[in-house]
Coordinates of C-alpha atoms and ligand atoms in Angstrom, one line a residue:
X1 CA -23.0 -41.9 35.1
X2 CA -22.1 -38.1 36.3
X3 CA -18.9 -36.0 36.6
X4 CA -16.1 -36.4 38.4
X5 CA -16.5 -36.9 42.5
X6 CA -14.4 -33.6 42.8
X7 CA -17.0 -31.5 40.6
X8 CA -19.9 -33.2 43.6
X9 CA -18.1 -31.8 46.5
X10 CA -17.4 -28.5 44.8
X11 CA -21.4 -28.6 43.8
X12 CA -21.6 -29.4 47.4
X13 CA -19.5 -26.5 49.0
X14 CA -20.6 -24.1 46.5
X15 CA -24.7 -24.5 47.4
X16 CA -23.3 -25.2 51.6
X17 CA -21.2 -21.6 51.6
X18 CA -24.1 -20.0 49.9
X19 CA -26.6 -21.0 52.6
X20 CA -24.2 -19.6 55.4
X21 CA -23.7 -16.3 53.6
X22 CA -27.8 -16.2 52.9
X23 CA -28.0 -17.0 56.6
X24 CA -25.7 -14.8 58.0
X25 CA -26.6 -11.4 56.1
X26 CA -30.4 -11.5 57.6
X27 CA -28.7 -11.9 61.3
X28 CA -26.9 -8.8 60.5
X29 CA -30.0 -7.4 59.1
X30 CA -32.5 -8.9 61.9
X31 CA -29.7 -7.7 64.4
X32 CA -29.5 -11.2 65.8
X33 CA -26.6 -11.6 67.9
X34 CA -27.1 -15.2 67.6
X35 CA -26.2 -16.1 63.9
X36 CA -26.4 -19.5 63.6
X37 CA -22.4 -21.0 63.3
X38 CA -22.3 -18.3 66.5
X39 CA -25.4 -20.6 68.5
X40 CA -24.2 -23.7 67.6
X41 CA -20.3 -23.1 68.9
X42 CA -22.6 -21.5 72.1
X43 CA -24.8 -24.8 72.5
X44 CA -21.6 -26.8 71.7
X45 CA -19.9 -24.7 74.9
X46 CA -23.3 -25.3 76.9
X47 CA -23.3 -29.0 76.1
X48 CA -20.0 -30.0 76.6
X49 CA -19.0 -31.4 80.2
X50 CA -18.0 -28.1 82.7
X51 CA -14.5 -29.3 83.2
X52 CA -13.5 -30.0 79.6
X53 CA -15.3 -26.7 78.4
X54 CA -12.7 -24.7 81.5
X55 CA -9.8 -26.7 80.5
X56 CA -10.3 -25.7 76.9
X57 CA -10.6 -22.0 78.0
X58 CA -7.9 -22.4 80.0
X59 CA -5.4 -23.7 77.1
X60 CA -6.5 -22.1 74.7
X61 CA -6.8 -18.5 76.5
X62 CA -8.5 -16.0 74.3
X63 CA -8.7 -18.1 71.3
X64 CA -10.9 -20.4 73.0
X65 CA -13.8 -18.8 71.3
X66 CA -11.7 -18.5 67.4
X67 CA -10.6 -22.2 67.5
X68 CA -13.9 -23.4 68.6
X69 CA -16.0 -21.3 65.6
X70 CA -13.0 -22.5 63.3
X71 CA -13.5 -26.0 64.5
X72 CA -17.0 -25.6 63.6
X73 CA -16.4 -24.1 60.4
X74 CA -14.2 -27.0 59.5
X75 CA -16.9 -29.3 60.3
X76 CA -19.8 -28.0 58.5
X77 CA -17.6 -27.1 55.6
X78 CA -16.9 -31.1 55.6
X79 CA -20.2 -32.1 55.6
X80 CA -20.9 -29.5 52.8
X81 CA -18.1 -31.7 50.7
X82 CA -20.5 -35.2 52.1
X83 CA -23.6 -33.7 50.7
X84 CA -22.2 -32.5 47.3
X85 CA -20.9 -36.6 47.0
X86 CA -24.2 -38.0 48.5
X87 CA -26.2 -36.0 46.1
X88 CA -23.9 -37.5 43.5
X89 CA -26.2 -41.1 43.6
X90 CA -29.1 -39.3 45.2
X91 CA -30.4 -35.9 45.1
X92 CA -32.9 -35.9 48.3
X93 CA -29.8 -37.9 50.3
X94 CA -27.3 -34.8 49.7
X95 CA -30.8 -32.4 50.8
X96 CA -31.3 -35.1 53.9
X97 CA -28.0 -33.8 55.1
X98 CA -28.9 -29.7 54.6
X99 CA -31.9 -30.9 57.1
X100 CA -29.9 -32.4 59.1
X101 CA -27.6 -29.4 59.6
X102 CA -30.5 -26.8 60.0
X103 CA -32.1 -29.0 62.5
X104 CA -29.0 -28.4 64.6
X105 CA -28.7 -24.8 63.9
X106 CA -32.3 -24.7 64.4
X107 CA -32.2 -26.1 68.4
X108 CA -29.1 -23.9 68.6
X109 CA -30.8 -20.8 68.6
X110 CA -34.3 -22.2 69.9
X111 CA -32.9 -23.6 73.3
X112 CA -31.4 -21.0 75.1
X113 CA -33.8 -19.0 77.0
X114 CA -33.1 -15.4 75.4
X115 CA -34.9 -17.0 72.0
X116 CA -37.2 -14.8 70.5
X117 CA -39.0 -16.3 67.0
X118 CA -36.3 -14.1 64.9
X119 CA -33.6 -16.1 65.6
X120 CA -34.7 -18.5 63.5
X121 CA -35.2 -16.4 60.3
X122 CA -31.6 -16.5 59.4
X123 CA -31.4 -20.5 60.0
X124 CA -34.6 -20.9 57.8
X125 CA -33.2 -18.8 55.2
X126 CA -30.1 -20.8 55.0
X127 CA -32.1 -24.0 55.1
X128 CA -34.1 -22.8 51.9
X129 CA -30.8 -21.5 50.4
X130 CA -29.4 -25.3 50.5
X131 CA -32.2 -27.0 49.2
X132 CA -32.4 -24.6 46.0
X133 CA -29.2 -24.3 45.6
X134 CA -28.2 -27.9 45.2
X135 CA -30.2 -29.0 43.0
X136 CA -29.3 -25.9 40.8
X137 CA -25.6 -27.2 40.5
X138 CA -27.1 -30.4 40.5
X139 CA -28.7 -30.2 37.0
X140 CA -25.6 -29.2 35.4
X141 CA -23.6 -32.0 36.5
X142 CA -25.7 -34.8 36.1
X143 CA -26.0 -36.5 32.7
X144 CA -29.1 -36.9 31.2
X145 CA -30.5 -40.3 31.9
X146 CA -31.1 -41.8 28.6
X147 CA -29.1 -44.4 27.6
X148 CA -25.8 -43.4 25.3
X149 CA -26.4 -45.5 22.1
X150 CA -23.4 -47.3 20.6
X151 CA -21.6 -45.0 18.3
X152 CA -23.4 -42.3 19.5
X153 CA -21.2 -39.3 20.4
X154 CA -21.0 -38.9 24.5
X155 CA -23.3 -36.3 26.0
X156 CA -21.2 -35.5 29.1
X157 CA -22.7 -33.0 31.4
X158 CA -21.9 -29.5 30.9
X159 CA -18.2 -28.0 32.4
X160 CA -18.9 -24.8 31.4
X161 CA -23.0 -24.6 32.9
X162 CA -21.3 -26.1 36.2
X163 CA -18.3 -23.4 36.2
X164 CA -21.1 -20.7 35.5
X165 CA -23.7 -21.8 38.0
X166 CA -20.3 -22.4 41.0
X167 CA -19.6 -19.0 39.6
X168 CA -23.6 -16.8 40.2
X169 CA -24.0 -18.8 43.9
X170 CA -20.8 -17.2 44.6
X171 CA -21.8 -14.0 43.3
X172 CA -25.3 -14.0 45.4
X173 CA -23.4 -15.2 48.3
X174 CA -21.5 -12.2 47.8
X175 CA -24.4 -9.4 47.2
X176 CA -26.3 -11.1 50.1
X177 CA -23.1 -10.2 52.8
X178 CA -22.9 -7.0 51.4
X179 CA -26.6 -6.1 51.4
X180 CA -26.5 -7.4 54.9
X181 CA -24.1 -5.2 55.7
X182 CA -25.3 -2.1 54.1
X183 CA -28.5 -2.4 55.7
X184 CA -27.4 -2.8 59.2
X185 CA -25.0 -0.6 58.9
X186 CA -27.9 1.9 60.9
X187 CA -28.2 -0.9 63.8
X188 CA -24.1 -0.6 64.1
X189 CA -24.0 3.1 64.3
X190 CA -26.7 2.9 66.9
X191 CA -24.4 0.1 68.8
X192 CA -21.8 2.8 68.4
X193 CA -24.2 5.4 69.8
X194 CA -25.0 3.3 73.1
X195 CA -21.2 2.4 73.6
X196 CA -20.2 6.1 73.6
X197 CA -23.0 7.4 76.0
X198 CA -22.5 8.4 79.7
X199 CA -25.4 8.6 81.7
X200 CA -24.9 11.1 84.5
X201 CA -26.1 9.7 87.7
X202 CA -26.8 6.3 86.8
X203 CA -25.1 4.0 89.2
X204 CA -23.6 0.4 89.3
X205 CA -25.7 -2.3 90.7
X206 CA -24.9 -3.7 94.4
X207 CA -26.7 -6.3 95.2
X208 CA -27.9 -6.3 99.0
X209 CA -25.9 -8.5 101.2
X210 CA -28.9 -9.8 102.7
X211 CA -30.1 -10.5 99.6
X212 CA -28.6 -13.8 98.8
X213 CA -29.5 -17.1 100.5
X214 CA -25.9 -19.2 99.7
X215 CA -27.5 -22.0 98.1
X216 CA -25.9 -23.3 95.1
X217 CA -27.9 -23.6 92.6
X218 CA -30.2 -21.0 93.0
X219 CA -31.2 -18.5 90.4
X220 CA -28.5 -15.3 91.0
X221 CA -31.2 -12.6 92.3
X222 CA -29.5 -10.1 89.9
X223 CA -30.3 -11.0 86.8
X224 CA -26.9 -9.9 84.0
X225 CA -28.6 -8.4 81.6
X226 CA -27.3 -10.6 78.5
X227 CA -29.0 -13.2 80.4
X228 CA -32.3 -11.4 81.1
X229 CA -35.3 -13.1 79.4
X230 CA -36.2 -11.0 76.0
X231 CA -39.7 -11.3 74.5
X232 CA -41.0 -8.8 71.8
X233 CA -43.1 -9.1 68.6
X234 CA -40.6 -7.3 66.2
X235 CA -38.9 -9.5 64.2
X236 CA -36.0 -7.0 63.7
X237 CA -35.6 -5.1 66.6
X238 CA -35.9 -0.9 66.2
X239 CA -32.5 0.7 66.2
X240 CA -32.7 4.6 67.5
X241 CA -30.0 6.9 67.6
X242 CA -31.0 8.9 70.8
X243 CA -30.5 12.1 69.1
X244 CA -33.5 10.9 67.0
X245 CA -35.8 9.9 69.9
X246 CA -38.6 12.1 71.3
X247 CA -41.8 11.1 73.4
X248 CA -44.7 12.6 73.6
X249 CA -47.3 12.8 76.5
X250 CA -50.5 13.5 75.3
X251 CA -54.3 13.1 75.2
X252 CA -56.4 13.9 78.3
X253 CA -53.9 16.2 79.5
X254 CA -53.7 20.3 80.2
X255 CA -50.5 20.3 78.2
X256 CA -49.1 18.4 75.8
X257 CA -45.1 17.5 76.7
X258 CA -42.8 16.4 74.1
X259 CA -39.4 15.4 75.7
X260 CA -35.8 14.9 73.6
X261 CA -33.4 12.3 75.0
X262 CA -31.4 15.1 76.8
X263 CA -35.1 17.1 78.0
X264 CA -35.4 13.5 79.8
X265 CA -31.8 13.5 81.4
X266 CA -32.8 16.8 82.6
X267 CA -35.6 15.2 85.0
X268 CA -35.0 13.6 88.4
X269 CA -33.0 10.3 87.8
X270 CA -34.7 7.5 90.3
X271 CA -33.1 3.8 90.5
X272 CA -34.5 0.8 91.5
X273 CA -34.3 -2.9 91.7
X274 CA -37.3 -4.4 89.8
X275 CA -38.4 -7.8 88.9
X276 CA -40.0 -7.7 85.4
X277 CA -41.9 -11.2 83.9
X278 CA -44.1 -12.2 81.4
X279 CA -47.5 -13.2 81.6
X280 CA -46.5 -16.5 79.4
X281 CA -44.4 -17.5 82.0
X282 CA -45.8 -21.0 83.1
X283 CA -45.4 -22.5 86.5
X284 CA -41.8 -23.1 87.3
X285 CA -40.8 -20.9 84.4
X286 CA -37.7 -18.7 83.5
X287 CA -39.2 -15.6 81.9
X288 CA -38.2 -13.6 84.1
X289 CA -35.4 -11.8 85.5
X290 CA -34.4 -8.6 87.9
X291 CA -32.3 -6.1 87.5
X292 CA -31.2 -2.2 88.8
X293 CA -33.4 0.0 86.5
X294 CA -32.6 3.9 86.0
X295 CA -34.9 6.6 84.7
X296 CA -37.5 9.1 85.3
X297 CA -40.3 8.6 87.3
X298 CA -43.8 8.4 85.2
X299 CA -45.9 9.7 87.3
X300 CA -43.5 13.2 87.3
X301 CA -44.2 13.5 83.9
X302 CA -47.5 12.7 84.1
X303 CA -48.0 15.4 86.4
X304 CA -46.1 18.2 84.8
X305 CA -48.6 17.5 81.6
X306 CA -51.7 17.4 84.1
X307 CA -54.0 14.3 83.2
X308 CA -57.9 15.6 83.4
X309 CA -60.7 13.5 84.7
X310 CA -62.1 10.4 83.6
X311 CA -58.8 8.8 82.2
X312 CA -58.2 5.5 83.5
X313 CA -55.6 4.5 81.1
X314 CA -52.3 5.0 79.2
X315 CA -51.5 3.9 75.9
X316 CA -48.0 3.2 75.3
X317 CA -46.6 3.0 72.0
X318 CA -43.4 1.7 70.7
X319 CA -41.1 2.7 67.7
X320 CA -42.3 -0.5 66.1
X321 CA -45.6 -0.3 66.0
X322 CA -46.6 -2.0 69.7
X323 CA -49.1 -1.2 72.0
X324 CA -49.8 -1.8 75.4
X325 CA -52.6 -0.3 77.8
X326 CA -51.3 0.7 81.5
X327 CA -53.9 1.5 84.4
X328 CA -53.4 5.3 85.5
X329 CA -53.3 4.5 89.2
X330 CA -50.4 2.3 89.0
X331 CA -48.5 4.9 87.0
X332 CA -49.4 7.6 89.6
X333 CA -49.5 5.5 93.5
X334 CA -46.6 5.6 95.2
X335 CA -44.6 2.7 92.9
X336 CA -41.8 3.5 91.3
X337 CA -43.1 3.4 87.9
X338 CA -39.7 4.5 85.4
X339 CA -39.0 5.5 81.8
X340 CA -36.0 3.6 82.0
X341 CA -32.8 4.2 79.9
X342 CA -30.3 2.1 82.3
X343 CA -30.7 -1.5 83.1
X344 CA -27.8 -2.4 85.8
X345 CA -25.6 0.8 85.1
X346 CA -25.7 0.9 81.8
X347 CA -27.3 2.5 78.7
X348 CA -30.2 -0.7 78.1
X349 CA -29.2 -3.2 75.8
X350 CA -30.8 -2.4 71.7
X351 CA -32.8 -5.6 72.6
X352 CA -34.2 -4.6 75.9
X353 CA -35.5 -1.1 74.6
X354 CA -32.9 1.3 73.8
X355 CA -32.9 4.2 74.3
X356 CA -36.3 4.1 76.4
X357 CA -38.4 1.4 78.0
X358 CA -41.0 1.6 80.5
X359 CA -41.3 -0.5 83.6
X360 CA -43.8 -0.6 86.0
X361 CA -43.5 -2.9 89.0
X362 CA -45.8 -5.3 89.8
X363 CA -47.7 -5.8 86.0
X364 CA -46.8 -8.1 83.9
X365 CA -44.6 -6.8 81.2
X366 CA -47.6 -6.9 78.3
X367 CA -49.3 -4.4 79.8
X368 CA -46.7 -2.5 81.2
X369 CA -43.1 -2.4 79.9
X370 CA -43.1 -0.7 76.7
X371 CA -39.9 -1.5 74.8
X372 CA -39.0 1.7 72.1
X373 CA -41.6 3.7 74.0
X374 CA -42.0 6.6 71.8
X375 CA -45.9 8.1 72.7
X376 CA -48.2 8.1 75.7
X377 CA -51.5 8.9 75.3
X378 CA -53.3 9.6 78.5
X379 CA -57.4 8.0 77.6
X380 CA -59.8 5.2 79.0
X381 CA -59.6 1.9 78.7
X382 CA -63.0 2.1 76.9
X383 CA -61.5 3.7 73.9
X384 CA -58.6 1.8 73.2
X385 CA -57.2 -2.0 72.3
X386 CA -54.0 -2.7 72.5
X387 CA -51.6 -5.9 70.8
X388 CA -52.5 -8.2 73.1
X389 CA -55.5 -6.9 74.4
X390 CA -56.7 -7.2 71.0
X391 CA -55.7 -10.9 71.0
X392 CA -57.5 -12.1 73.9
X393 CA -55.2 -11.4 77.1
X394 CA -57.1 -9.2 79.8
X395 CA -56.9 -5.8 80.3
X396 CA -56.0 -5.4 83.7
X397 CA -52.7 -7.9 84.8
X398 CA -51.5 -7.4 88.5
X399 CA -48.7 -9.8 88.8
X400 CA -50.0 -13.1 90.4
X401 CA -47.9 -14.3 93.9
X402 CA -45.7 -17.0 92.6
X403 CA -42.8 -19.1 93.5
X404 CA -40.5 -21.6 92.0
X405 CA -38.0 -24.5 92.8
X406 CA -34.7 -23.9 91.9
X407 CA -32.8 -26.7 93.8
X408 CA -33.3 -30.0 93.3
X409 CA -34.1 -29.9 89.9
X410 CA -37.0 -32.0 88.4
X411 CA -35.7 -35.5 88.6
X412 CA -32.5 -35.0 90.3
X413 CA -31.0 -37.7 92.6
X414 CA -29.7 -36.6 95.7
X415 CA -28.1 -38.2 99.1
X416 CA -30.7 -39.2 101.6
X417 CA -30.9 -37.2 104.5
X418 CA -30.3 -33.4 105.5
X419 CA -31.1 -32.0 102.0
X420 CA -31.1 -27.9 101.6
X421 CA -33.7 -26.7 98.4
X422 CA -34.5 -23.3 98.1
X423 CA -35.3 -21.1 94.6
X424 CA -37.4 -17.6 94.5
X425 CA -40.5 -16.0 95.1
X426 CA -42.1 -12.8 93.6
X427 CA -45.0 -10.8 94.2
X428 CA -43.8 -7.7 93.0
X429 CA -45.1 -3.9 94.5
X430 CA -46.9 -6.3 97.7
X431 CA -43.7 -8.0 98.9
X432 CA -43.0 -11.6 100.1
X433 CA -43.5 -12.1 103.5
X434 CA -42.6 -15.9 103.4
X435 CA -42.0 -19.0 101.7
X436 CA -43.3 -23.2 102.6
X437 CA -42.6 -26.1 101.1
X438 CA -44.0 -29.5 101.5
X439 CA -42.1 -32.3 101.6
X440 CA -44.2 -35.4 99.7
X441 CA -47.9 -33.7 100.6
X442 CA -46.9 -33.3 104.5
X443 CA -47.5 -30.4 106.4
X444 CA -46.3 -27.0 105.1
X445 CA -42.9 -25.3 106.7
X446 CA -42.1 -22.3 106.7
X447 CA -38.2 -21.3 105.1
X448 CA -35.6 -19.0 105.3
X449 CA -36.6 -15.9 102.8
X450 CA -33.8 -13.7 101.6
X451 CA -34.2 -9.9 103.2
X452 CA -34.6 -7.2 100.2
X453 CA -35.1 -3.2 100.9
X454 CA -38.2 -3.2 98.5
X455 CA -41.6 -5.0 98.1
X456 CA -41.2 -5.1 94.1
X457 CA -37.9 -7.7 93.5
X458 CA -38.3 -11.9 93.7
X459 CA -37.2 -12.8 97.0
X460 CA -34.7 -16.3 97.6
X461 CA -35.8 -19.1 99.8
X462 CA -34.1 -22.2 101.3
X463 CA -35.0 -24.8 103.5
X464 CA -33.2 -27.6 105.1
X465 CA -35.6 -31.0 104.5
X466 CA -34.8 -34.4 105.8
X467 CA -35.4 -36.8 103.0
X468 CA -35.9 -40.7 103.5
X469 CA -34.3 -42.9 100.4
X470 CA -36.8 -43.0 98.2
X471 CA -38.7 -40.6 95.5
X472 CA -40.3 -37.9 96.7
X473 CA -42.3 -34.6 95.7
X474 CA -41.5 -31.6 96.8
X475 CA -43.8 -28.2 96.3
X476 CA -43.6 -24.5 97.4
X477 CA -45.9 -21.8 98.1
X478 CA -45.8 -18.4 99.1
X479 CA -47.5 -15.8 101.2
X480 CA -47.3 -12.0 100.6
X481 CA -47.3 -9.2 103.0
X482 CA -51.3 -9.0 102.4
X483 CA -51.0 -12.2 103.9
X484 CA -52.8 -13.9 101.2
X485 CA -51.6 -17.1 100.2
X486 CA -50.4 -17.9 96.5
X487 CA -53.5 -20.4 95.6
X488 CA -52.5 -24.5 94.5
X489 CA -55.5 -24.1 91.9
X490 CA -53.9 -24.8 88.7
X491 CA -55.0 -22.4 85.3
X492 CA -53.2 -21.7 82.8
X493 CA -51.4 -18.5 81.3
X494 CA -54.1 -17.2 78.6
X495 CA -55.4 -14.6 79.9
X496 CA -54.2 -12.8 82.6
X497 CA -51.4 -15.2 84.0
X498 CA -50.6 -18.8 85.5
X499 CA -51.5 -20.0 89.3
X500 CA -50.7 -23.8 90.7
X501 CA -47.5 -24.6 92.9
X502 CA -44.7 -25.4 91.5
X503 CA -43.7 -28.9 92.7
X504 CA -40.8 -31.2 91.6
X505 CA -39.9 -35.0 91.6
X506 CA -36.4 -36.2 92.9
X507 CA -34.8 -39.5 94.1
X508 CA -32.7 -39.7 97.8
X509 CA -30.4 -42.2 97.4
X510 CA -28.3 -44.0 100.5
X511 CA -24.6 -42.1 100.5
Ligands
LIG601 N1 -42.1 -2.8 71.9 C1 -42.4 -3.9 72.6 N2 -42.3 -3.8 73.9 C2 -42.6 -4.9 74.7 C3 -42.9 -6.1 74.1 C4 -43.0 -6.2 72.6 O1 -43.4 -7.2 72.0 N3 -42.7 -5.0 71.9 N4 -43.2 -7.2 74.8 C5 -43.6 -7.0 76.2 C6 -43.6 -8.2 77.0 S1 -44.8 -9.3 76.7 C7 -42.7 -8.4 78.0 S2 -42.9 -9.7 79.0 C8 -41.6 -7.5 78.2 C9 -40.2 -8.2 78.2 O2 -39.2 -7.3 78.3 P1 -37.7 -7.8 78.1 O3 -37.7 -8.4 76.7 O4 -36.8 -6.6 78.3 O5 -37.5 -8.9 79.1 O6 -41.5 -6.4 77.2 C10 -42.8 -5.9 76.9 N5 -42.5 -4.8 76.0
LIG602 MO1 -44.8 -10.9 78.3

């Protein structure tokens, strides 16, 4: 009926290896760390049971991380040779198993919580890759279905087209890698750039003592930066060499500044621990994170350009193209408002704004924290839109007094009786004064809050319940140094951000 089983699986490998080298070029291009084989041998790490994952490490030392991408390799490689055979009786069955695979690359990148839509370029590219590229090789091998009359000389399918076709996916696998290369090879000297800057007078974080409540379980309240939340609209990230970088200050102002890299090492250096989140961030969510922030205080910049009367706004503009709209006051009260170019001692990460990013305690990070900041222009909010603005999020975004559950987790079984829970609170530039939970809808108690040295970082809580066997609810609240009480009315995140408690569902269970 069609060639040889062997010709199949090469047909197989041939349109497989050509979807990984598709794939893998636009992560080098896209600057995603992430390139698919990469997520799937991290959600294969994050999967596996803690103990076996530690005693791999342990064996295996330093090539933990080699055997496990080889191991992974071998596999997909495998099922590369299963789709070539499958497609042998049936074209869509060999394509069925391309799905499959970029279905798993495809959760791979999606799940972890630093995902940003990019990451999933490179798996669809692969994905489209595959299911062109096996029915190229396809054609070739597969006889044409009439039947072969007797006497009739045998049509076999072509050796030679197959050979040719094995032969050009090779070669575009090829020319994709090194396009890939050649075009991110200005991202890599950037990466270089970062690695080989010092910043003078930017010091290591140290977390406050007081800071942590010793519960297990917890959310760490320094947040590592390779595990900070990332949300932008770029799909590949700006890469700027800081020699390259300028900002200007401008509009509404006596004199227009415009600052090199080095002009803005010159300034006052202030550091700070700040708690940045997004606006998207529903109830109980994880877009957020805290960190030790270095840079140069706004509002002295501000002032040595002189901003005139009648502005009431900034517009912030990135190297990319982005916008966002910051209220005056909070860039000129008494809030540490920073062009940051550290984020917890070191030079901030390409993804989190390299080589300058604003941050502006207690606004949500669409109207505030300007990744790639490259112009301010002092105006009025009656003059301008800005991305999301533009798209129907308010203007004006205070952060909202929140709080969240850490420990149990939703649906959890624990041991009846003296049960400890605790997780965070924020209400950044007010402060938390305190936290309460309530145990299935009783009366609200008050729990231990973790002490912090500033009003514009999350706070931890924990509090010791007695639980009953049974299921039960718990729920949180907080109160900030206002006083006011976080509100139990529930709305969503569109426009201006989420309120409700946060409230989770666990089972005590009889030790
Ligand atoms: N250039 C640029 N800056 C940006 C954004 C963006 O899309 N592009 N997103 C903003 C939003 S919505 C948030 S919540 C924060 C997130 O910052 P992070 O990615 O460092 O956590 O960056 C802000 N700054
Ligand atoms: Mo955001």
């Amino acid at each position: 009926m069609t060639s040889s089983r062997a010709s199949w699986i090469l047909g197989g490998l041939a349109a497989g290896l050509t979807g990984l080298a598709t794939s893998h070029a636009v992560a080098l291009v896209l600057g995603v760390r992430q390139s698919p084989v990469v997520a799937v041998a991290e959600a294969i790490v994050r999967i596996l049971p803690g103990n076996v994952a530690e005693r791999g490490i342990r064996a295996l030392g330093h090539l933990d991380k080699p055997f496990l991408l080889g191991c992974i390799i071998a596999g997909v490689t495998a099922t590369f040779a299963v789709a070539g055979l499958l497609a042998r009786r049936h074209l869509w069955a060999g394509q069925l198993v391309f799905v499959v695979l970029g279905v798993v690359g495809g959760l791979a990148v999606v799940v972890p919580k630093d995902f940003t839509g990019s990451q999933l370029v490179p798996v669809l590219v692969g994905l489209a890759t595959w299911l062109l590229a096996l029915p190229w090789v396809s054609a070739v091998l597969r006889r044409p279905d009439r039947p072969v009359e007797a006497g009739a000389e045998e049509v076999g399918p072509s050796r030679r087209g197959f050979l040719v076709r094995v032969g050009a996916l090779g070669l575009v696998s090829a020319g994709f890698l090194l396009a890939g290369r050649w075009l991110s090879h200005g991202r890599r000297a950037v990466e270089q750039a970062r690695e080989l800057l010092h910043l003078d007078g930017v010091t290591k974080p140290a977390v406050p003592r007081t800071a942590r409540i010793g519960l297990r379980g917890v959310t760490p309240w320094m947040t590592e930066s390779a595990d900070f939340y990332q949300v932008h609209t770029a799909i590949a990230i700006p890469a700027i060499d800081p020699a390259d970088w300028s900002l200007r200050i401008h509009g509404m102002v006596d004199r227009e500044l415009v600052l090199s890299f080095q002009d803005l090492l010159d300034r006052r250096l202030t550091e700070a621990w700040i708690t940045l989140n997004c606006v998207s961030n529903p109830v109980g969510g994880d877009l957020i994170g805290n960190a030790w922030w270095s840079g140069v205080r706004v509002k002295d910049l501000l002032v040595e350009a002189g901003v005139r009367d009648g502005a009431d706004a900034v517009l912030q503009t990135s190297r990319d193209g982005w916008t966002c709209g910051t209220p005056l006051t909070a860039l000129l009260d008494a809030r540490d408002a920073l062009l940051a170019v550290a984020m917890n001692g070191e030079p901030l990460p390409l993804e989190h704004g390299f080589p300058v990013r604003t941050i502006v305690p207690g606004l949500y990070g669409y109207v505030s924290a300007c990744k790639w900041v490259v112009d301010l222009e002092v105006t009025r909010f009656d003059r301008i839109s800005a991305y999301w603005t533009s798209r129907g999020w308010a203007e004006e975004a205070p952060v909202k007094i929140s709080s969240r559950i850490d420990v149990p987790k939703d649906g959890a079984r624990v041991a009846a009786g003296p049960l400890r829970v605790g997780g965070v609170a924020w209400a950044q530039f007010t402060g938390i004064e305190d936290v309460e939970v309530s145990l299935d809808g009783g009366a609200w108690q008050s729990a231990e809050v973790g002490y912090v040295p500033t009003n514009d970082t999350w706070v931890q809580w924990a509090v010791l319940v007695y639980v009953e066997p049974g299921d039960h609810q718990l729920r949180v609240r907080a109160v900030d140094k206002t006083r006011s009480v976080q509100t139990g009315v529930e709305r969503d995140v569109l426009p201006d951000g989420a309120t409700g408690w946060h409230s989770v569902d666990f089972t005590a269970e009889d030790a």
